Amino acid sequence: MTDQLFDALIELADDNLVLGHRLSEWCGHAPMLEEDLALANLALDLVGTARALYSLAAEVEGKGRTEDDLAYLRVEREYRNLLLVERPNGDFGHTILRQFYFAAFMEPFWSAAAAGSSDARIRAIAAKAAKEMAYHLRHSGEWVVRLGDGTDESHRRMVAAVDALHHYTDELFVASPAAEAMAGAGVLPRREAMRAEWDRLVGQVLAEAGLTAPDVPWPQIGGREGLHGEELGHMLAEMQYLQRAYPGATW
Amino acid sequence: MYSQGLIGADGRTEESPEFLEAFQRRIDAEEKIEPKDPMPAGYRRTLVRQIGQHAHSEIVGMLPEGNWITRAPTLKRKAALLAKVQDEGGHGLYLYAAAETLGVSREEMTEELLAGKAKYSSIFNYPTLSWADIGAIGWLVDGAAIMNQIPLCRCSYGPYSRAMIRICKEESFHQRQGYEIMLTLCRGTPEQKAMAQDALNRWWWPSLMMFGPHDKDSAHTEQSMKWKIKRFTNDQLRQKFIDATVPQAEFLGLTIPDPELRWNPDKNDGRGGYDHGPIDWDEFWRVVKGHGRMNRDRLAARRKAHDEGAWVREAALAHARKRKARAMAAE
Ligand SMILES: [Fe+2]
Ligand SMILES: [Fe+2]
């Protein structure tokens, strides 16, 4: 039980950190100042949630590891994040669509956890994250509509973004053995149970944006087993550089 | 951050003596000048230039520190740095808004920056080469910015002074955070301490240059002081900064890279202060004129963000227009 709770928390923490890190790459480079601030806010939310989840995982594990040990001292095969969140930022449209797909899952997921988790610590993390995700969902959903509907160029770019990212979305609903066990124990919501709400939210926004979800003959799945694309390793090499170069130092 | 001693402000003005005297009486009475109030053209021009340079400095200043967000050594540091850089963007936003009250648009100011015509604080044309630079920037660069900016909270122009009050609170938080990074490094391993010393060596002199040329070489200080846009001269502010910072460096166990730095009990009207060695003004002007290590890269990064974001801004406008048209058609 403890091992599985630890594993399930790490999966969620990795999703949040990896996506938060990706968003933080925009800082200083966004299409307009207001979005620079907004993307930094989203990144801060996700990094904050990741920290809470890693800390809880470390506590559950009880081996004296810290949030930073978990974030900085695991290699890519040990990272358990979804493939969707590690995708490179691409253009602003890709970043926004990736955020929208993620938030359309996490908002209902955290809301369900806040209401129904048997673990009070998870309810607390989830309550905060659910509120944040409601904002991410609104912000990214509005942008998907704006960009899908805006100009010929923005529409073309959003079609390309849907094409590039949609086949990573099935993985949102896949439960690892740890996630399955935690759902069975009432600690975390069942991922598959978010499907109807996700379909509704995504269907509505894509329709309003004049975009269509493509058929996905072969969904990309593997992050929960540490089977990533090639980009994650580079991201971790950058992120972990100081901890790796100066082992044991305090920062 | 970060106003640098204002460069190239032109306070010349052509109003009638009666108008100027009436204006000066309001200034001398410490009345705040508000956007719709009559003001001399030179006052307006000086402020547009100063607030614009200040806003650009905040925005360009996001780049050197942004360079370490993805490499911050702990999650706490990562979040704090991201929040700090975000604050600087927010400062840029308030300041552009303050400048807009004087009749210049953010778009115009941005065009000037991207065309290389508008100045920003030269300190950001130096590269961030190690994590300790993030500490040194917070401690020294935000620290110098505070020295410059606290008097600006009392600036005669209302919108600028109000923006500065809000900004100064955040800057002093940045300064403490930067110092705390330095303290952690100085209490860490020998390699970390060497990293901190190296950062101080590289950032010390550029930080002193942030206050601008010596008073004797600063052409426009006098008029700006008379209009209470500026309250202290460049040299006064620089001296305050040095006097405040040297003991902080001593507490860290770091050495200020100035062999001529000495306590002088007669300075500051007998209260004492530090004498310092000569500042390399050739370097200052070289960097101001575009030949620092990072000048080209900074502008290139701003231009790239602007150009690559054009389709997003256009799409947002187009969508807003379409929505309006659809709403009207539905009525
Ligand atoms: Fe600032
Ligand atoms: Fe600052």
XYZ file of C-alpha atoms and ligand atoms in Angstrom:
584
model
C 0.000 0.000 0.000
C 2.720 2.471 1.005
C 4.801 1.676 -2.080
C 1.811 2.068 -4.299
C 0.771 5.356 -2.722
C 4.343 6.584 -3.187
C 4.330 5.514 -6.850
C 0.943 7.078 -7.513
C 2.035 10.367 -5.943
C 5.252 10.399 -7.955
C 3.303 9.997 -11.187
C 1.184 13.022 -10.387
C 4.125 15.042 -9.094
C 6.158 14.315 -12.227
C 3.273 15.457 -14.443
C 3.096 18.740 -12.578
C 6.818 19.392 -12.441
C 7.522 18.509 -16.055
C 4.678 20.649 -17.349
C 5.554 23.464 -14.947
C 9.145 23.356 -16.143
C 8.038 23.477 -19.766
C 5.881 26.527 -19.091
C 8.718 28.206 -17.218
C 10.796 27.980 -20.415
C 8.523 30.686 -21.828
C 9.446 33.224 -19.190
C 10.613 36.408 -20.924
C 9.723 35.129 -24.392
C 5.919 35.062 -24.612
C 3.932 36.728 -27.417
C 2.813 39.580 -25.144
C 3.639 40.800 -21.689
C 0.274 39.788 -20.217
C 0.810 36.202 -21.393
C 4.343 36.206 -20.063
C 2.879 36.868 -16.636
C 0.027 34.409 -17.131
C 2.270 31.534 -18.254
C 4.543 32.171 -15.283
C 1.494 31.955 -13.025
C 0.482 28.637 -14.511
C 4.033 27.362 -14.125
C 4.122 28.479 -10.488
C 0.864 26.661 -9.759
C 2.175 23.449 -11.252
C 5.572 23.607 -9.569
C 3.788 24.348 -6.290
C 1.550 21.307 -6.664
C 4.554 19.180 -7.622
C 6.355 20.268 -4.470
C 3.400 19.362 -2.282
C 3.120 15.960 -3.943
C 6.848 15.167 -3.754
C 6.919 16.185 -0.113
C 3.997 13.930 0.649
C 5.602 11.102 -1.333
C 8.827 11.548 0.630
C 6.896 11.497 3.891
C 4.999 8.375 2.843
C 8.239 6.682 1.838
C 9.836 7.507 5.172
C 13.443 7.148 4.030
C 14.466 10.724 4.653
C 14.406 11.769 1.025
C 13.268 15.318 0.195
C 11.241 16.887 -2.579
C 14.511 17.867 -4.224
C 15.971 14.361 -4.037
C 12.902 13.134 -5.853
C 12.914 15.867 -8.476
C 16.639 16.211 -9.094
C 18.142 12.802 -8.503
C 16.039 10.503 -10.653
C 16.936 9.836 -14.297
C 14.520 9.848 -17.202
C 13.708 6.131 -16.988
C 12.585 6.754 -13.411
C 10.372 9.694 -14.330
C 6.739 8.648 -14.533
C 5.078 11.640 -16.214
C 2.632 11.526 -19.095
C 4.138 11.890 -22.549
C 1.831 14.851 -23.208
C 3.427 17.084 -20.581
C 6.997 16.514 -21.718
C 6.267 17.578 -25.306
C 8.395 20.593 -26.224
C 6.636 23.943 -26.139
C 6.489 24.425 -29.905
C 4.659 27.617 -30.755
C 2.263 29.354 -28.372
C -0.621 27.379 -29.888
C 1.012 24.049 -29.044
C 1.718 25.192 -25.509
C -1.832 26.383 -24.981
C -3.413 23.268 -26.428
C -1.174 21.023 -24.322
C -2.268 23.026 -21.269
C -5.900 22.755 -22.222
C -5.785 18.969 -22.696
C -4.061 18.582 -19.342
C -6.310 20.966 -17.425
C -9.464 19.406 -18.902
C -8.372 16.218 -17.200
C -6.891 17.580 -13.983
C -9.697 19.936 -13.049
C -12.279 17.154 -12.723
C -9.645 14.806 -11.298
C -8.596 17.145 -8.496
C -12.192 18.167 -7.839
C -13.113 14.517 -7.350
C -10.078 13.954 -5.125
C -10.854 17.055 -3.050
C -14.380 15.814 -2.479
C -13.781 12.121 -2.054
C -10.230 11.057 -1.229
C -9.960 8.956 1.904
C -6.626 10.691 2.673
C -6.939 14.149 4.225
C -3.481 15.182 2.991
C -4.514 14.464 -0.575
C -7.825 16.257 -0.120
C -5.915 19.369 0.924
C -3.532 19.292 -2.046
C -6.421 18.523 -4.388
C -8.639 21.350 -3.144
C -5.968 23.920 -3.921
C -5.020 22.327 -7.230
C -8.655 22.042 -8.356
C -9.122 25.781 -8.028
C -5.937 26.452 -9.945
C -6.852 23.980 -12.647
C -10.237 25.637 -13.109
C -8.314 28.796 -13.985
C -5.885 26.957 -16.272
C -8.821 25.372 -18.038
C -10.562 28.693 -18.575
C -7.419 30.510 -19.641
C -6.219 27.850 -22.056
C -9.709 27.067 -23.352
C -10.296 30.718 -24.210
C -7.012 30.843 -26.073
C -7.771 27.653 -28.008
C -10.992 29.292 -29.201
C -9.280 32.604 -29.970
C -6.522 30.979 -31.963
C -8.693 28.422 -33.705
C -11.147 31.113 -34.744
C -8.760 34.075 -35.206
C -6.916 34.269 -38.529
C -6.140 31.778 -41.279
C -2.639 31.469 -39.936
C -3.694 30.912 -36.336
C -6.256 28.358 -37.464
C -3.642 26.517 -39.508
C -1.280 26.495 -36.528
C -3.981 25.124 -34.226
C -4.828 22.362 -36.699
C -1.142 21.461 -36.616
C -1.135 21.543 -32.807
C -4.148 19.234 -32.568
C -2.477 16.916 -35.022
C 0.744 16.924 -33.027
C -0.745 16.473 -29.566
C -4.061 14.685 -29.723
C -2.556 11.198 -29.886
C -1.000 11.758 -26.464
C -4.339 12.335 -24.761
C -5.464 8.709 -24.373
C -2.667 8.244 -21.898
C -4.458 10.629 -19.517
C -6.962 7.860 -18.801
C -4.510 4.999 -18.399
C -4.043 3.799 -14.839
C -0.743 2.286 -13.739
C -0.979 -0.562 -11.220
C -0.293 1.998 -8.476
C -3.010 4.375 -9.694
C -5.395 1.422 -9.988
C -4.650 0.321 -6.443
C -5.149 3.853 -5.085
C -8.440 4.148 -6.943
C -9.517 0.819 -5.457
C -8.636 2.067 -1.975
C -10.527 5.335 -2.447
C -7.346 7.418 -2.116
C -7.383 8.837 -5.640
C -10.144 9.085 -8.258
C -10.275 6.501 -11.029
C -8.656 8.053 -14.081
C -11.008 6.405 -16.536
C -13.929 8.087 -14.728
C -12.781 11.486 -16.075
C -13.337 10.409 -19.661
C -16.888 11.689 -20.099
C -16.140 15.107 -18.646
C -12.919 15.446 -20.622
C -14.698 14.495 -23.866
C -17.403 17.039 -23.129
C -14.999 19.891 -22.301
C -12.648 19.199 -25.173
C -15.469 18.586 -27.652
C -17.104 21.864 -26.740
C -13.971 23.993 -26.962
C -12.648 22.409 -30.144
C -16.053 22.889 -31.792
C -16.124 26.528 -30.763
C -12.597 26.907 -32.114
C -13.568 25.322 -35.447
C -11.205 22.414 -34.836
C -11.806 18.682 -35.061
C -10.281 15.968 -32.961
C -8.579 13.508 -35.283
C -9.051 9.744 -35.139
C -6.140 8.274 -33.284
C -5.330 4.845 -34.670
C -2.411 4.339 -32.283
C -2.304 6.367 -29.078
C 1.126 7.131 -27.616
C 1.419 5.590 -24.160
C 4.399 4.736 -21.982
C 5.302 7.558 -19.636
C 4.065 5.732 -16.540
C 6.592 3.005 -17.271
C 9.363 5.499 -17.861
C 9.210 4.957 -21.628
C 9.521 8.560 -22.795
C 10.318 10.433 -25.966
C 13.806 11.795 -26.509
C 13.107 15.308 -25.252
C 12.635 14.527 -21.568
C 16.262 13.532 -21.058
C 17.434 16.911 -22.294
C 14.999 18.690 -20.067
C 16.180 16.759 -17.001
C 19.832 17.249 -17.914
C 19.244 20.973 -17.831
C 17.023 20.968 -14.769
C 19.289 18.706 -12.693
C 22.612 20.164 -13.761
C 23.617 21.879 -10.500
C 22.541 19.015 -8.272
C 24.499 16.599 -10.439
C 27.577 18.812 -10.780
C 27.877 19.519 -7.033
C 26.555 16.428 -5.275
C 25.369 17.007 -1.746
C 25.670 20.801 -1.802
C 22.992 22.933 -0.137
C 21.472 25.689 -2.247
C 14.288 47.053 -11.195
C 15.993 49.311 -12.552
C 16.347 52.843 -13.491
C 19.879 53.731 -14.366
C 20.898 57.336 -14.000
C 18.857 58.729 -16.828
C 20.746 58.955 -20.068
C 20.092 61.463 -22.784
C 17.070 63.160 -21.250
C 16.350 66.492 -22.812
C 14.614 68.803 -20.379
C 14.670 71.882 -22.624
C 11.352 73.570 -22.696
C 9.827 76.639 -24.340
C 6.882 77.773 -22.263
C 6.377 81.338 -21.042
C 8.157 82.319 -17.823
C 4.764 82.779 -16.074
C 3.708 79.242 -16.960
C 6.996 77.789 -15.814
C 6.903 79.749 -12.576
C 3.373 78.602 -11.809
C 4.388 75.040 -12.496
C 7.469 75.363 -10.330
C 5.346 76.703 -7.456
C 3.256 73.540 -7.549
C 6.399 71.422 -7.569
C 7.911 73.368 -4.695
C 4.697 72.944 -2.720
C 5.131 69.158 -3.195
C 1.879 68.930 -5.130
C 1.615 65.844 -7.317
C 1.311 66.530 -11.036
C -1.457 64.417 -12.568
C -1.897 63.372 -16.224
C -4.437 66.052 -17.171
C -2.561 68.892 -15.457
C -0.695 71.460 -17.529
C 3.010 70.673 -17.611
C 6.040 71.942 -19.503
C 6.896 69.969 -22.632
C 10.379 69.316 -21.271
C 8.951 67.828 -18.074
C 6.715 65.538 -20.072
C 9.564 64.551 -22.398
C 11.930 63.827 -19.519
C 9.357 61.651 -17.806
C 8.383 59.753 -20.944
C 12.010 58.996 -21.509
C 12.763 58.041 -17.933
C 9.660 55.911 -17.374
C 10.107 54.293 -20.779
C 13.741 53.425 -20.041
C 12.700 52.115 -16.683
C 9.932 49.935 -18.172
C 12.265 48.550 -20.836
C 14.811 47.778 -18.132
C 12.262 45.669 -16.286
C 11.441 43.737 -19.438
C 14.982 43.227 -20.697
C 15.950 42.457 -17.104
C 13.800 39.335 -17.273
C 16.303 37.768 -19.676
C 19.510 37.406 -17.642
C 17.675 35.925 -14.669
C 15.323 33.950 -16.890
C 18.495 32.260 -18.091
C 18.606 30.294 -14.804
C 14.952 29.421 -14.198
C 15.266 26.056 -15.905
C 18.521 25.337 -14.033
C 17.566 26.531 -10.552
C 19.102 24.080 -8.077
C 16.022 23.314 -5.945
C 12.280 23.462 -6.454
C 11.993 26.233 -3.893
C 14.608 28.315 -5.698
C 12.981 27.585 -9.021
C 9.604 28.835 -7.820
C 11.144 31.893 -6.141
C 13.147 32.851 -9.212
C 10.209 32.359 -11.530
C 8.079 34.531 -9.253
C 10.794 37.171 -9.155
C 11.184 37.353 -12.895
C 7.418 37.489 -13.167
C 7.404 40.436 -10.748
C 9.831 42.263 -13.039
C 7.422 41.727 -15.934
C 4.661 43.131 -13.744
C 6.821 46.185 -13.013
C 7.227 46.664 -16.744
C 3.469 46.545 -17.111
C 2.774 49.194 -14.443
C 5.477 51.423 -15.808
C 4.262 51.227 -19.398
C 0.835 52.136 -18.026
C 2.332 55.120 -16.148
C 4.106 56.283 -19.322
C 0.880 55.908 -21.301
C -0.714 58.561 -19.082
C 1.730 60.989 -20.719
C 0.401 60.262 -24.181
C 2.782 57.640 -25.527
C 1.570 54.103 -26.259
C 3.171 50.853 -25.168
C 3.384 49.844 -28.838
C 5.376 52.968 -29.675
C 7.703 52.420 -26.764
C 8.167 48.768 -27.715
C 8.937 49.721 -31.309
C 11.632 52.078 -30.051
C 13.149 49.369 -27.898
C 13.147 46.809 -30.682
C 14.607 49.309 -33.129
C 17.494 49.809 -30.714
C 16.583 53.477 -30.199
C 15.390 53.313 -26.602
C 17.843 52.673 -23.802
C 17.486 50.261 -20.929
C 19.697 49.728 -17.927
C 23.103 48.596 -19.180
C 23.527 46.136 -16.356
C 21.422 43.666 -18.316
C 23.985 43.539 -21.080
C 26.193 41.400 -18.860
C 25.741 37.614 -18.949
C 24.635 35.402 -16.041
C 27.331 32.745 -15.927
C 26.580 30.835 -12.741
C 23.837 30.310 -10.198
C 25.621 32.782 -7.913
C 24.822 35.484 -10.455
C 21.185 35.101 -9.476
C 22.148 35.854 -5.896
C 24.420 38.722 -6.919
C 21.789 40.309 -9.144
C 19.169 40.225 -6.410
C 21.571 41.565 -3.825
C 23.413 44.183 -5.884
C 21.287 45.028 -8.904
C 17.945 45.027 -7.123
C 19.757 46.686 -4.230
C 21.041 49.484 -6.466
C 17.619 49.752 -8.065
C 16.063 50.302 -4.640
C 18.500 53.114 -3.872
C 17.491 54.752 -7.129
C 13.822 54.083 -6.750
C 12.952 54.859 -3.154
C 13.298 58.589 -3.879
C 11.179 58.050 -6.989
C 8.284 57.091 -4.721
C 8.210 60.853 -3.983
C 8.604 61.853 -7.631
C 6.475 64.871 -8.549
C 4.589 62.973 -11.246
C 1.688 61.168 -9.531
C 1.318 58.032 -11.680
C 5.068 57.375 -11.619
C 5.374 57.879 -7.891
C 2.436 55.535 -7.230
C 3.860 52.857 -9.523
C 7.174 53.152 -7.700
C 5.625 52.659 -4.267
C 4.235 49.328 -5.373
C 7.426 48.341 -7.164
C 9.770 49.243 -4.304
C 8.059 46.807 -1.934
C 8.740 43.967 -4.329
C 12.287 45.091 -5.056
C 13.249 45.000 -1.422
C 11.915 41.464 -1.238
C 14.055 40.595 -4.283
C 17.071 42.147 -2.649
C 16.676 40.082 0.515
C 16.102 36.946 -1.494
C 19.254 37.571 -3.529
C 21.284 38.180 -0.412
C 19.956 34.986 1.090
C 21.135 33.046 -1.989
C 24.593 34.571 -1.501
C 24.561 33.713 2.184
C 23.668 30.098 1.453
C 26.494 29.866 -1.086
C 28.988 31.489 1.272
C 28.138 29.021 4.002
C 28.298 26.127 1.550
C 31.214 24.269 -0.016
C 34.446 26.029 -1.048
C 33.318 25.747 -4.664
C 30.065 27.497 -3.846
C 31.856 30.259 -2.014
C 34.215 30.723 -4.967
C 31.168 30.925 -7.215
C 29.769 33.703 -5.006
C 33.057 35.630 -5.005
C 33.334 35.336 -8.779
C 29.811 36.695 -9.165
C 30.588 39.638 -6.885
C 33.755 40.322 -8.873
C 31.792 40.515 -12.100
C 28.708 42.418 -10.858
C 30.232 44.950 -8.481
C 31.464 47.554 -10.937
C 28.518 47.329 -13.319
C 26.249 47.804 -10.273
C 28.064 51.038 -9.379
C 27.641 52.157 -12.980
C 23.874 51.707 -12.652
C 23.718 55.077 -10.903
C 24.938 56.796 -14.037
C 27.834 59.173 -14.713
C 29.401 61.323 -12.023
C 27.441 64.474 -11.208
C 30.005 66.670 -12.914
C 29.405 64.733 -16.163
C 25.653 64.395 -15.827
C 24.129 67.085 -18.002
C 20.470 66.859 -17.085
C 20.491 66.141 -13.383
C 19.956 69.747 -12.373
C 16.694 70.320 -14.243
C 15.347 66.903 -13.142
C 16.133 67.772 -9.533
C 14.419 71.125 -9.839
C 11.295 69.421 -11.156
C 11.568 66.818 -8.380
C 11.675 63.984 -10.833
C 14.992 63.195 -9.244
C 15.664 63.830 -5.541
C 19.324 62.864 -5.217
C 22.243 63.067 -7.576
C 23.878 60.019 -9.134
C 26.912 60.278 -6.868
C 24.837 60.675 -3.712
C 22.876 57.539 -4.503
C 25.987 55.600 -5.474
C 27.615 56.545 -2.178
C 24.575 55.403 -0.193
C 24.666 52.108 -2.044
C 28.339 51.517 -1.380
C 27.996 52.401 2.281
C 25.088 50.012 2.694
C 26.636 47.183 0.707
C 30.208 46.940 1.975
C 29.200 45.686 5.460
C 26.891 43.141 3.824
C 29.820 41.804 1.782
C 31.906 41.616 4.948
C 29.188 39.607 6.648
C 29.261 37.184 3.719
C 33.036 36.922 4.000
C 33.454 38.159 0.454
C 35.921 40.717 -0.841
C 34.746 43.744 -2.794
C 36.911 43.823 -5.925
C 38.241 47.327 -5.315
C 41.723 47.607 -3.752
C 41.155 51.316 -3.124
C 38.016 50.841 -1.077
C 38.617 52.458 2.353
C 36.568 53.741 5.241
C 36.821 57.526 5.378
C 35.542 58.963 8.675
C 35.235 62.466 7.219
C 32.853 61.478 4.448
C 29.100 62.204 4.520
C 29.493 65.326 6.675
C 31.545 63.515 9.254
C 29.305 60.472 9.557
C 31.828 58.468 7.588
C 31.600 56.537 4.349
C 33.685 54.573 1.905
C 36.074 55.978 -0.640
C 36.279 53.874 -3.742
C 38.563 53.420 -6.730
C 37.898 54.863 -10.178
C 34.971 53.560 -12.203
C 35.804 52.511 -15.739
C 33.556 54.907 -17.622
C 34.940 53.748 -20.956
C 33.403 50.400 -20.253
C 30.152 52.032 -19.196
C 29.824 54.038 -22.403
C 30.915 51.109 -24.541
C 28.086 49.000 -23.110
C 25.554 51.860 -23.268
C 26.420 52.294 -26.932
C 25.688 48.660 -27.686
C 29.008 46.889 -27.394
C 28.588 44.872 -24.213
C 28.773 41.087 -24.290
C 25.005 40.633 -24.403
C 23.554 43.781 -26.039
C 22.887 42.104 -29.350
C 21.564 38.925 -27.767
C 19.178 40.822 -25.505
C 17.631 42.767 -28.347
C 17.560 39.693 -30.545
C 15.651 37.802 -27.842
C 13.111 40.618 -27.489
C 12.684 40.858 -31.257
C 12.287 37.112 -31.606
C 9.565 37.009 -28.945
C 7.836 39.954 -30.593
C 8.039 38.545 -34.125
C 7.074 35.014 -33.164
C 4.174 36.349 -31.129
C 2.768 38.473 -33.953
C 0.396 35.775 -35.182
C -0.975 35.337 -31.652
C -1.663 39.038 -31.199
C -3.250 39.251 -34.637
C -5.424 36.218 -33.941
C -6.626 37.686 -30.643
C -7.652 40.908 -32.399
C -9.283 39.076 -35.291
C -11.241 36.854 -32.944
C -12.443 39.834 -30.909
C -13.637 41.546 -34.094
C -15.411 38.415 -35.316
C -17.142 37.944 -31.984
C -18.365 41.488 -31.995
C -19.647 41.121 -35.552
C -21.398 37.857 -34.690
C -22.989 39.398 -31.588
C -24.257 42.332 -33.627
C -25.603 40.051 -36.363
C -27.480 38.049 -33.736
C -29.234 41.107 -32.316
Fe 11.653 45.434 -11.005
Fe 13.511 43.310 -8.852
